[in-house]
Short mmCIF file of C-alpha atoms and ligand atoms in Angstrom, two decimals:
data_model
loop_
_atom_site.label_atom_id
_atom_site.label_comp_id
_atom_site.label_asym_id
_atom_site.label_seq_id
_atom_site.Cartn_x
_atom_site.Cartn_y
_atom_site.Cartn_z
CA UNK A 1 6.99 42.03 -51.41
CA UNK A 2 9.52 41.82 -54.24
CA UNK A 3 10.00 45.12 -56.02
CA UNK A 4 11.12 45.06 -60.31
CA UNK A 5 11.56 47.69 -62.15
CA UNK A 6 9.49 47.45 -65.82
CA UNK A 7 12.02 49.19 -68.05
CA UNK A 8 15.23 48.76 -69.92
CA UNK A 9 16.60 52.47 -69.74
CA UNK A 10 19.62 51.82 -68.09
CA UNK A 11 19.80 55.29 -66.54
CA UNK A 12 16.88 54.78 -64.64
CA UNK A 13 17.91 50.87 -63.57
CA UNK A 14 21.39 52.54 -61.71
CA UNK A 15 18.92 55.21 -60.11
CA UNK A 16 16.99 52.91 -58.96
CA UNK A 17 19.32 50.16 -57.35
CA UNK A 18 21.15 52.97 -56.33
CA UNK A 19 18.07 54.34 -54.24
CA UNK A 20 15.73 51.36 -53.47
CA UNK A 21 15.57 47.73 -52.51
CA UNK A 22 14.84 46.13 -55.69
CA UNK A 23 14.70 42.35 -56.60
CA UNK A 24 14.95 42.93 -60.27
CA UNK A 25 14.31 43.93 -63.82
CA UNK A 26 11.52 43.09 -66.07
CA UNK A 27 11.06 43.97 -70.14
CA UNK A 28 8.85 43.57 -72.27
CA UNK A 29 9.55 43.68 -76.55
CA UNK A 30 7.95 46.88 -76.39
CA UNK A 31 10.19 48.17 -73.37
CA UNK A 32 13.41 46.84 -75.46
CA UNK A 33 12.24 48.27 -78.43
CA UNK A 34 12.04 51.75 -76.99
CA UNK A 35 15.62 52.08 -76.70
CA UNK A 36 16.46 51.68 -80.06
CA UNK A 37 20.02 49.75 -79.63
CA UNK A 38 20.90 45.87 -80.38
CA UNK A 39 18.67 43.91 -77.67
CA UNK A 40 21.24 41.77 -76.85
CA UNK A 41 23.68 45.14 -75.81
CA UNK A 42 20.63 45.85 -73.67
CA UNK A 43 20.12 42.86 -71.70
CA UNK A 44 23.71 42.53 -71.56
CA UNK A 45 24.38 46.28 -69.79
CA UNK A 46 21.38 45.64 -67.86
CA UNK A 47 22.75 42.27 -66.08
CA UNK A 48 26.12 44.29 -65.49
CA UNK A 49 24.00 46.76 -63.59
CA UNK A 50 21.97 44.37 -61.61
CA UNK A 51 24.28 41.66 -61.11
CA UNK A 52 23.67 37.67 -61.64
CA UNK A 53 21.68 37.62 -58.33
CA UNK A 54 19.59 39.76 -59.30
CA UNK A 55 16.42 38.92 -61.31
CA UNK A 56 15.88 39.42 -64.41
CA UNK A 57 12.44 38.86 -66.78
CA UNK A 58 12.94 38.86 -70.34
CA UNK A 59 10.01 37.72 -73.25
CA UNK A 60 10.40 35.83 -76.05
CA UNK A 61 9.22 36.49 -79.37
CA UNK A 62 7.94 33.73 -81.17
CA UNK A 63 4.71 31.96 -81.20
CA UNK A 64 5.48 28.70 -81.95
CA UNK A 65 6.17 26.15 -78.75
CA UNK A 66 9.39 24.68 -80.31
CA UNK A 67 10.68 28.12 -81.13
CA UNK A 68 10.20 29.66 -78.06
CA UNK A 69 12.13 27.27 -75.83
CA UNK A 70 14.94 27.50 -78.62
CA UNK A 71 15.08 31.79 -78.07
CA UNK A 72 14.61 30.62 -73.97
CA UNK A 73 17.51 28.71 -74.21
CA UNK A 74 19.29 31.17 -76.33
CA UNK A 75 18.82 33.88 -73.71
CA UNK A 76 19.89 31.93 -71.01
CA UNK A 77 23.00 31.06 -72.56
CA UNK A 78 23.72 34.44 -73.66
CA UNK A 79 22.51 36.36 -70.39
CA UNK A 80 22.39 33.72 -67.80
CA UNK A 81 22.19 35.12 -64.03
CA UNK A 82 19.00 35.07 -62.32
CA UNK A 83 17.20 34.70 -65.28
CA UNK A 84 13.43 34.50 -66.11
CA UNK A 85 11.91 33.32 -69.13
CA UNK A 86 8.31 35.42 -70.44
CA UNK A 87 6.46 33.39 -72.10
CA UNK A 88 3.03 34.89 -72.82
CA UNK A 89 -0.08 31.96 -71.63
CA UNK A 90 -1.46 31.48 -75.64
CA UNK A 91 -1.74 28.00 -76.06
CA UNK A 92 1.38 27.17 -77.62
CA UNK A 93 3.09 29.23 -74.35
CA UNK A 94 1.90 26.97 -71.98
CA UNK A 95 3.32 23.82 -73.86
CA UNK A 96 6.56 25.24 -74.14
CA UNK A 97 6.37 26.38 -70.63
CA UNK A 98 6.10 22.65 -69.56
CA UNK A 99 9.26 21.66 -71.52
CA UNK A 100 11.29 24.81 -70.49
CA UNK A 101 10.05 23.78 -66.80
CA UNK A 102 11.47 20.08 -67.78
CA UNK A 103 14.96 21.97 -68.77
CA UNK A 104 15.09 23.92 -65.47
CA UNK A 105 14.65 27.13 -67.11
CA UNK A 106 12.33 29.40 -65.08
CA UNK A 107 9.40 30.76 -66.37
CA UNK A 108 7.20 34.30 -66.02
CA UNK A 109 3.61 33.65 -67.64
CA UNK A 110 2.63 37.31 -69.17
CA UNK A 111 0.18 38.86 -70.64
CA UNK A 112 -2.19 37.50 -68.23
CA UNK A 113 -5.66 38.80 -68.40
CA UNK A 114 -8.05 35.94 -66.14
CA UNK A 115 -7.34 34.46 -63.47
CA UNK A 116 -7.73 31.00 -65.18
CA UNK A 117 -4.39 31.94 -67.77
CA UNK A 118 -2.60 32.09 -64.66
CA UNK A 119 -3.95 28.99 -62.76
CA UNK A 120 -3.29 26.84 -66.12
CA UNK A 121 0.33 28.84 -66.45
CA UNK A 122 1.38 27.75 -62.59
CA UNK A 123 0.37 24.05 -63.63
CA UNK A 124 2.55 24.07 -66.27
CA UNK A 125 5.51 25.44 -64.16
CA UNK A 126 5.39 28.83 -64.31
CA UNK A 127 7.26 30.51 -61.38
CA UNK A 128 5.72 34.01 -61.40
CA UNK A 129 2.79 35.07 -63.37
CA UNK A 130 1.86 38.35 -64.62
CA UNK A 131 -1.37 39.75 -64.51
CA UNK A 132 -1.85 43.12 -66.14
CA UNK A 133 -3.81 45.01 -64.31
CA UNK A 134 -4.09 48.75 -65.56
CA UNK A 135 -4.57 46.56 -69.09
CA UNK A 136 -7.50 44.88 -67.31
CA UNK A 137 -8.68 48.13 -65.76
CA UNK A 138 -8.87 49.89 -69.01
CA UNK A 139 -11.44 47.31 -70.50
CA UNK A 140 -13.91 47.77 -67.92
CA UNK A 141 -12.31 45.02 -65.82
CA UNK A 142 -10.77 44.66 -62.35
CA UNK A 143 -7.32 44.52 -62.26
CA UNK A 144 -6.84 44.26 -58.71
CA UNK A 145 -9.85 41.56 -58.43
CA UNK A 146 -7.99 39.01 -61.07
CA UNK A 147 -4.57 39.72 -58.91
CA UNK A 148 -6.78 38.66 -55.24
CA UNK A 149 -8.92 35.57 -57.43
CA UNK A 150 -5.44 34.72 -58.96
CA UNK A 151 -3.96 34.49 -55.02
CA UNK A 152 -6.78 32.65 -53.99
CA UNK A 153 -6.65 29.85 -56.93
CA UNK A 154 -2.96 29.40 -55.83
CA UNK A 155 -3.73 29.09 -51.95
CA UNK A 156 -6.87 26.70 -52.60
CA UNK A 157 -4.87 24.30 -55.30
CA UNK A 158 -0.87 24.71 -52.69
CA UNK A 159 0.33 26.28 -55.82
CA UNK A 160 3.82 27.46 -55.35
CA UNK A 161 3.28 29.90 -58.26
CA UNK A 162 3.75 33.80 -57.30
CA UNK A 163 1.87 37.08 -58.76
CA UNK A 164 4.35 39.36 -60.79
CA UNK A 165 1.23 42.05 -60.89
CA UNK A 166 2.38 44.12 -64.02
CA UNK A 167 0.77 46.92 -65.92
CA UNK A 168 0.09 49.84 -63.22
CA UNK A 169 -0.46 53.31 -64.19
CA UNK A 170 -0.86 54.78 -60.39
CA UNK A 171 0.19 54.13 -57.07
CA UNK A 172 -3.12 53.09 -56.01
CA UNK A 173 -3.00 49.91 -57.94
CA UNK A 174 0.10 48.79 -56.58
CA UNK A 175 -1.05 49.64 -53.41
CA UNK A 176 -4.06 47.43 -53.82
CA UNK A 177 -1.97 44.62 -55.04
CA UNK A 178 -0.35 44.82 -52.37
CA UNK A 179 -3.10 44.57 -49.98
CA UNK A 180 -4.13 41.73 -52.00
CA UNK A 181 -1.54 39.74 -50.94
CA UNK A 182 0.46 40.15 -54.17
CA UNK A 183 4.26 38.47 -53.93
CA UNK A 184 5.77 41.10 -56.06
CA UNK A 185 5.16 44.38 -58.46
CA UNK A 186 6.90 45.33 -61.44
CA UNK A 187 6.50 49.18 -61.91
CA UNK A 188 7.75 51.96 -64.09
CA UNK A 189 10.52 54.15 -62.95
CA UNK A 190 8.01 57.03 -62.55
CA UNK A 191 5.52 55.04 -60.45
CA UNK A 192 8.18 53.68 -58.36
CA UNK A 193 9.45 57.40 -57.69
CA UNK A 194 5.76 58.21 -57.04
CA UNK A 195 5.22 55.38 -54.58
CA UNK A 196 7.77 57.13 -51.41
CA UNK A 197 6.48 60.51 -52.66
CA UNK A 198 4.25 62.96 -50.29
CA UNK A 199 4.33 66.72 -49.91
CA UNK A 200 4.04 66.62 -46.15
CA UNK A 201 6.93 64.11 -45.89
CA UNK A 202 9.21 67.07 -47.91
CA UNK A 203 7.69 70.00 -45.62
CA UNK A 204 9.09 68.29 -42.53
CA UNK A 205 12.20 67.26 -43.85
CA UNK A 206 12.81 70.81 -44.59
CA UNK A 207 10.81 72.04 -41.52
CA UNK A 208 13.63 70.10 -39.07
CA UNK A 209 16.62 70.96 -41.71
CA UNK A 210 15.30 74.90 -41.07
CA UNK A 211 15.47 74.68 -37.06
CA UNK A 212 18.48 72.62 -37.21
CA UNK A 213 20.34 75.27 -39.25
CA UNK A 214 19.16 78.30 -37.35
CA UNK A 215 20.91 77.23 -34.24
CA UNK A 216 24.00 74.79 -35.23
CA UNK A 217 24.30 76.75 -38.42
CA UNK A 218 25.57 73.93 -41.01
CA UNK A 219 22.49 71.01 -42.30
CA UNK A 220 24.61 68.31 -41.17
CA UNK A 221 25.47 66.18 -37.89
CA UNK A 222 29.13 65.65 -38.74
CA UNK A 223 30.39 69.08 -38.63
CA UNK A 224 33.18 68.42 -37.21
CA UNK A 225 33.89 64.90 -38.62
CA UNK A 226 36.76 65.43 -41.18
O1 G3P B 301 5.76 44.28 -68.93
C1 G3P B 301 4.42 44.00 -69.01
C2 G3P B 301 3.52 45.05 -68.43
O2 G3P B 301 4.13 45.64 -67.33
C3 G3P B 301 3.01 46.05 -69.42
O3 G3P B 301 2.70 47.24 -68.82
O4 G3P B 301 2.22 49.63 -68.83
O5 G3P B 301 2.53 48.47 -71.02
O6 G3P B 301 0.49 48.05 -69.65
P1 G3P B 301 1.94 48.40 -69.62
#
């Protein structure tokens, strides 16, 4: 399981890599958007933070085949690293996802909605694809069926395509996902916070802090360790 974070509020990227084992970033135009500053600032900042191993999923804008692999060459001259390519699977997406695959430039199909988008997205050389499932949930749809049909297309056709599932609004969906088989989640910072959280966990933490301090006085081992 891979673990991205779905957000470009730099804040919460350092909390997070500085708490958690995560494989990378993803955005979205909306995500960008939200934080009001020049894009390119963003991504930029956000690469510092992660490093160049890290990975790091960023969308294009246009709709037009020829235009997209010129912004997907653009970005990964500008930002480079581990970088990732969204290209959302409309028809003129999956033709420039088979020239951007031709240029070595790796590719996330998004805004995946059937489990077809994503079978036709991983034959045109899509690394990771991105099924939304909360977005599928909320129109009477099963988000965490496309994610298991999407695993099985891959396994039956020795696709070497992996699930990015996207789009959660609880920890139950990722959880699913990840039942499912699912190679990697990209989550919100509050969701990921969410996922170690459990009232019973804190109670015993400060349960065994309590009896520690009653008898050795100080909530620490190292005491004595200057
Ligand atoms: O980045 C794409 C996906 O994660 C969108 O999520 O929460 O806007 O449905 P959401």
């Amino acid at each position: 399981m891979l673990y991205l974070l779905d957000t470009a509020n730099l804040e919460s990227i350092r909390k997070a890599y500085d708490l958690y084992p995560m494989n990378g970033v993803t955005t979205n135009p909306t995500i960008i958007s939200k934080e009001k500053r020049n894009f390119l600032d963003i991504l930029k900042d956000i690469r510092k933070i992660i490093g160049v191993e890290s990975m790091l999923h960023v969308q294009v804008i246009s709709t037009n085949a020829e235009k997209m692999v010129e912004e997907a060459e653009y970005l990964n001259q500008v930002i480079g690293g581990n970088l990732y390519i969204k290209i959302p699977v409309i028809h003129e997406g999956i033709k420039a996802m088979k020239i951007l695959k031709n240029k070595g430039i790796k590719i996330t199909a998004t805004a995946i909605f059937t489990a077809q988008q994503a079978l036709m997205a991983a034959k045109a050389g899509a690394e990771f694809v991105a099924p939304y499932v909360n977005r599928i949930d909320n129109i009477s749809g099963n988000g965490i069926g496309v994610v298991t049909e999407i695993l099985q297309l891959f396994e039956h056709y020795n696709l070497d395509s992996k699930v990015l599932a996207a789009s959660f609004k609880n920890v139950q969906q990722v959880h699913l996902v990840s039942l499912a088989g699912a190679h990697s989640v990209t989550v919100n910072p509050e969701i990921l916070d969410k996922m170690l959280e459990h009232p019973l966990t804190d109670w015993s933490v400060n349960q065994f802090i309590n009896d520690w301090t009653k008898v050795y006085g100080k909530d620490t081992l190292t005491i004595n360790v200057k």
